[in-house]
Amino acid sequence: MTTSKMNLNDMTGQVCVITGAASGMGRIAARELAKLGATLVLNDREKAQGEAARDEIVALSGNQRVEFVYCDMIDRKQVAAFAQHVLDNYARVDVLINNAGLTNPEFFAGKEGQEQHMEIMHLGHWQLTETLLPRLRANAPSRVIQISSDAHRAGPGIDFADMACSKIWKGARYANTGAFQAYHRAKLAMVYATYAWAEQVPAAEVTFNAVSPGYFVGTDVFRHCRGFIKFVVKVFRPFFADPEKSAQTYVYLAASPDVDGITGKYWEYCKQKKSSPLSHDIDTRQQLIEWTKAQFDA
């Protein structure tokens, strides 16, 4: 990654929390923020890979203030425990990067019954953000960065009568279709949440921005795909976006003074971009927020 041309702050003394940081763009962003002096708290459900990422980041940056904590974002008890660990061990939180994600053609639901893509990428990050929000606000100005995707454009939107995506999971023949539609809904939900928080919380306290890493980034997010989609990924992988380039936006939004006070925007390659018209549907957004809150009221 080339950051020499980017206007970035010295992050010494600032605490950055990054989910899904064992590999891909989360790992790359963590490495670059460590080089800027940040204290890092990383999580992932791949324990060995996460520990290796921590060791590599320390070795490459010379920054010893890097912690890895095992956490599977599909498990709300683990998310709660991770959030509490952060609150118990760090007096401040300056940056939260909600990066954890997946594309899995096998249907799977979390313990609370919600489909895995929505549980991990939207509900898990909602739970973590809401828990850390008082700490973020107390150390204003702070930043929350939601890693969405332009896949939020590629579908019909959120069907509140079928939040489990049962209509699109029709067995192995349609598994990849089901996975991508579920992925689309979860990434759209992340954009809705970003805009809702941006309206609720003053930008002087915490800014909220969503990121598209670019279409088909060369990470292992497609590792669970099979059949025709697996073949397509294999053939076209050499043409996928460079994750080093895609992760620049993470670092820019986390560390650049250029974005001070900018909130409620959608970004790609360090530039603002319009999100889909669907993502600006106020009624659907409000319905999603009410549904989301209800998941944690029981």
XYZ file of C-alpha atoms in Angstrom:
298
model
C 0.000 0.000 0.000
C 1.202 3.502 -0.852
C 0.236 5.994 1.851
C 3.017 8.540 1.302
C 0.726 10.734 -0.798
C -2.109 10.533 1.730
C -2.569 13.199 4.384
C -2.631 11.079 7.544
C -2.443 11.858 11.238
C 0.034 10.400 13.673
C -2.220 7.873 15.445
C -0.069 7.446 18.551
C -2.303 7.275 21.614
C -5.422 6.465 19.599
C -7.201 3.123 19.953
C -8.550 1.465 16.812
C -10.850 -1.570 16.952
C -11.090 -3.668 13.775
C -13.319 -6.704 13.251
C -12.423 -9.500 10.852
C -8.766 -8.494 10.859
C -7.099 -11.894 10.454
C -6.901 -11.591 6.686
C -7.719 -9.446 3.691
C -8.345 -5.739 3.900
C -8.882 -5.737 7.651
C -5.397 -7.138 8.140
C -3.891 -4.680 5.651
C -5.592 -1.694 7.288
C -4.437 -2.863 10.711
C -0.865 -3.077 9.463
C -0.923 0.470 8.100
C -2.595 1.945 11.186
C 0.019 0.221 13.350
C 2.707 1.942 11.283
C 1.007 5.241 12.125
C 1.356 4.420 15.828
C -2.202 3.372 16.671
C -3.045 0.973 19.466
C -4.971 -1.863 17.808
C -7.598 -4.277 19.093
C -8.311 -6.870 16.415
C -10.833 -9.681 16.318
C -11.643 -12.605 14.055
C -13.134 -16.084 14.251
C -9.962 -17.585 12.748
C -7.836 -17.776 15.899
C -4.546 -19.068 14.488
C -4.731 -16.731 11.512
C -5.553 -13.804 13.775
C -2.614 -14.483 16.048
C -0.347 -14.767 13.007
C -1.703 -11.450 11.728
C -0.932 -9.795 15.058
C 2.628 -11.137 15.040
C 3.171 -10.036 11.445
C 1.802 -6.549 12.108
C 4.065 -6.113 15.134
C 7.086 -7.303 13.148
C 6.400 -5.071 10.148
C 5.439 -1.945 12.085
C 7.624 -2.202 15.175
C 4.492 -1.297 17.125
C 3.935 -3.602 20.098
C 0.499 -2.173 20.921
C -1.447 -4.738 18.912
C -3.873 -7.172 20.544
C -5.815 -9.991 18.940
C -8.996 -11.280 20.610
C -10.846 -14.316 19.302
C -14.480 -13.497 18.482
C -17.018 -15.034 16.130
C -19.336 -12.191 15.154
C -22.232 -14.602 14.563
C -22.388 -15.302 18.311
C -23.932 -12.419 20.255
C -22.461 -13.626 23.545
C -18.999 -13.509 22.015
C -19.660 -10.055 20.567
C -20.793 -8.862 23.991
C -17.701 -10.365 25.618
C -15.416 -8.752 23.046
C -17.044 -5.346 23.528
C -16.741 -5.684 27.292
C -13.075 -6.634 26.928
C -12.479 -3.417 25.006
C -14.318 -1.344 27.605
C -12.492 -3.014 30.497
C -9.014 -2.701 29.023
C -9.003 0.527 27.027
C -9.895 3.929 28.428
C -10.689 5.254 24.975
C -11.883 4.117 21.559
C -11.122 6.468 18.686
C -11.823 4.390 15.591
C -14.092 1.392 15.015
C -13.829 -0.405 11.667
C -16.692 -2.875 11.185
C -15.046 -5.100 8.604
C -15.959 -8.740 9.365
C -17.846 -10.446 6.559
C -18.312 -13.560 4.457
C -20.032 -15.100 1.445
C -21.176 -18.639 2.218
C -23.439 -20.699 -0.077
C -24.391 -23.013 2.776
C -27.392 -21.754 4.717
C -26.602 -21.239 8.372
C -28.327 -19.337 11.154
C -26.912 -17.960 14.370
C -28.087 -19.083 17.795
C -30.800 -16.415 17.743
C -32.141 -17.752 14.444
C -31.032 -15.024 12.052
C -29.372 -15.843 8.736
C -25.563 -15.737 8.972
C -24.810 -12.877 6.565
C -27.254 -10.548 8.304
C -26.191 -11.730 11.766
C -22.466 -11.232 11.221
C -22.314 -8.156 9.024
C -25.263 -6.123 10.271
C -26.524 -7.354 13.630
C -23.115 -8.233 15.070
C -21.683 -4.887 14.089
C -24.782 -3.077 15.324
C -24.400 -4.753 18.714
C -20.692 -3.924 18.913
C -21.146 -0.321 17.807
C -24.019 0.370 20.181
C -22.019 -1.071 23.078
C -18.906 0.960 22.288
C -20.774 4.129 21.315
C -20.687 5.779 24.769
C -16.906 5.299 24.861
C -16.560 6.618 21.318
C -18.630 9.693 22.190
C -16.671 10.264 25.397
C -13.453 10.489 23.393
C -14.789 12.783 20.689
C -14.113 13.244 17.891
C -14.188 9.561 16.986
C -14.920 7.609 13.834
C -16.935 4.529 12.862
C -16.288 2.982 9.456
C -18.767 0.449 8.080
C -17.369 -1.837 5.385
C -20.303 -2.328 3.060
C -20.095 -3.169 -0.648
C -21.479 -2.062 -3.981
C -23.276 -5.403 -3.808
C -25.828 -3.437 -1.785
C -27.096 -2.279 -5.206
C -27.365 -5.773 -6.677
C -30.717 -7.015 -5.448
C -34.322 -6.220 -4.630
C -33.702 -4.942 -1.117
C -34.795 -6.213 2.264
C -37.880 -8.413 2.500
C -39.083 -8.022 6.084
C -41.468 -10.939 5.604
C -38.501 -13.199 4.849
C -35.558 -12.037 6.950
C -34.252 -15.615 7.053
C -33.966 -15.522 3.229
C -35.861 -18.832 3.047
C -37.397 -17.904 -0.310
C -34.007 -17.628 -1.977
C -32.272 -20.569 -0.293
C -33.608 -23.387 -2.467
C -30.987 -26.089 -2.116
C -27.573 -26.666 -3.631
C -28.543 -25.706 -7.182
C -29.399 -22.193 -6.071
C -26.986 -21.937 -3.159
C -24.750 -19.270 -4.686
C -27.778 -17.188 -5.663
C -29.053 -17.412 -2.103
C -25.676 -16.444 -0.708
C -25.296 -13.373 -2.881
C -28.830 -12.182 -2.207
C -28.249 -12.609 1.529
C -24.935 -10.778 1.158
C -26.694 -7.959 -0.714
C -29.279 -7.549 2.042
C -26.667 -7.495 4.804
C -24.497 -4.935 3.030
C -27.549 -2.763 2.327
C -28.453 -2.988 6.008
C -24.982 -1.719 6.881
C -25.513 1.364 4.707
C -28.899 1.998 6.322
C -27.324 1.716 9.775
C -24.539 4.111 8.799
C -27.002 6.775 7.717
C -29.189 6.258 10.786
C -26.264 6.698 13.188
C -25.021 9.717 11.246
C -28.377 11.414 11.771
C -28.584 10.437 15.426
C -25.061 11.300 16.624
C -23.515 14.769 16.162
C -20.558 14.707 13.778
C -18.538 16.632 16.348
C -18.734 13.527 18.550
C -18.611 10.552 16.175
C -18.645 10.361 12.385
C -20.153 7.375 10.576
C -19.195 6.489 7.017
C -19.715 3.460 4.781
C -17.154 2.028 2.379
C -17.296 0.068 -0.844
C -13.950 -1.710 -1.265
C -14.690 -2.062 -4.993
C -16.226 -4.914 -6.942
C -14.614 -8.343 -6.590
C -11.601 -7.616 -4.426
C -8.876 -10.276 -4.415
C -9.377 -11.521 -0.850
C -10.611 -14.879 0.452
C -14.198 -13.669 0.976
C -15.310 -16.042 -1.818
C -13.547 -19.097 -0.379
C -16.826 -20.870 0.478
C -18.374 -20.495 -2.986
C -18.717 -23.549 -5.177
C -19.795 -24.719 -8.601
C -20.033 -22.130 -11.355
C -19.305 -19.190 -9.044
C -16.156 -20.914 -7.774
C -15.076 -21.416 -11.390
C -15.743 -17.760 -12.249
C -13.787 -16.578 -9.215
C -10.831 -18.779 -10.164
C -10.774 -17.611 -13.792
C -11.214 -13.912 -13.113
C -9.230 -13.580 -9.855
C -6.207 -12.086 -11.706
C -8.480 -9.201 -12.701
C -9.954 -8.587 -9.243
C -9.275 -5.334 -7.417
C -6.044 -5.145 -5.434
C -6.876 -5.436 -1.706
C -3.946 -3.146 -0.903
C -5.584 -0.406 -2.959
C -9.043 -1.124 -1.571
C -7.796 -0.927 2.024
C -6.473 2.586 1.437
C -9.992 3.899 2.016
C -10.073 2.232 5.437
C -6.857 3.989 6.437
C -7.908 7.301 4.901
C -11.208 7.410 6.779
C -9.552 6.260 10.007
C -6.566 8.592 10.007
C -6.871 11.519 7.625
C -7.663 15.043 8.846
C -9.210 15.600 5.405
C -12.384 13.857 6.583
C -12.763 15.562 9.959
C -16.460 16.129 10.632
C -17.642 14.358 7.472
C -20.416 11.906 8.302
C -23.149 9.883 6.632
C -21.292 9.379 3.358
C -20.478 6.430 1.110
C -16.882 6.032 -0.093
C -14.853 4.095 -2.632
C -11.129 4.497 -3.312
C -10.885 7.476 -0.945
C -13.608 9.426 -2.734
C -17.260 9.997 -1.927
C -19.672 8.086 -4.115
C -23.451 7.945 -4.294
C -24.952 4.861 -2.721
C -27.993 3.246 -4.320
C -31.356 5.044 -4.440
C -32.720 2.165 -2.353
C -30.267 2.985 0.441
C -31.900 6.410 0.777
C -35.415 5.013 1.292
C -36.236 6.558 4.672
C -39.229 4.321 5.418
C -37.310 1.111 4.753
C -34.373 2.368 6.772
C -36.603 3.142 9.729
C -38.257 -0.259 9.464
C -34.842 -1.919 9.468
C -33.691 0.043 12.513
C -36.856 -0.907 14.405
C -36.415 -4.561 13.413
C -32.755 -4.447 14.450
C -33.479 -2.981 17.865
C -36.183 -5.596 18.407
C -33.577 -8.349 17.978
C -31.888 -7.187 21.163
C -34.978 -6.308 23.230
C -35.863 -9.862 24.196
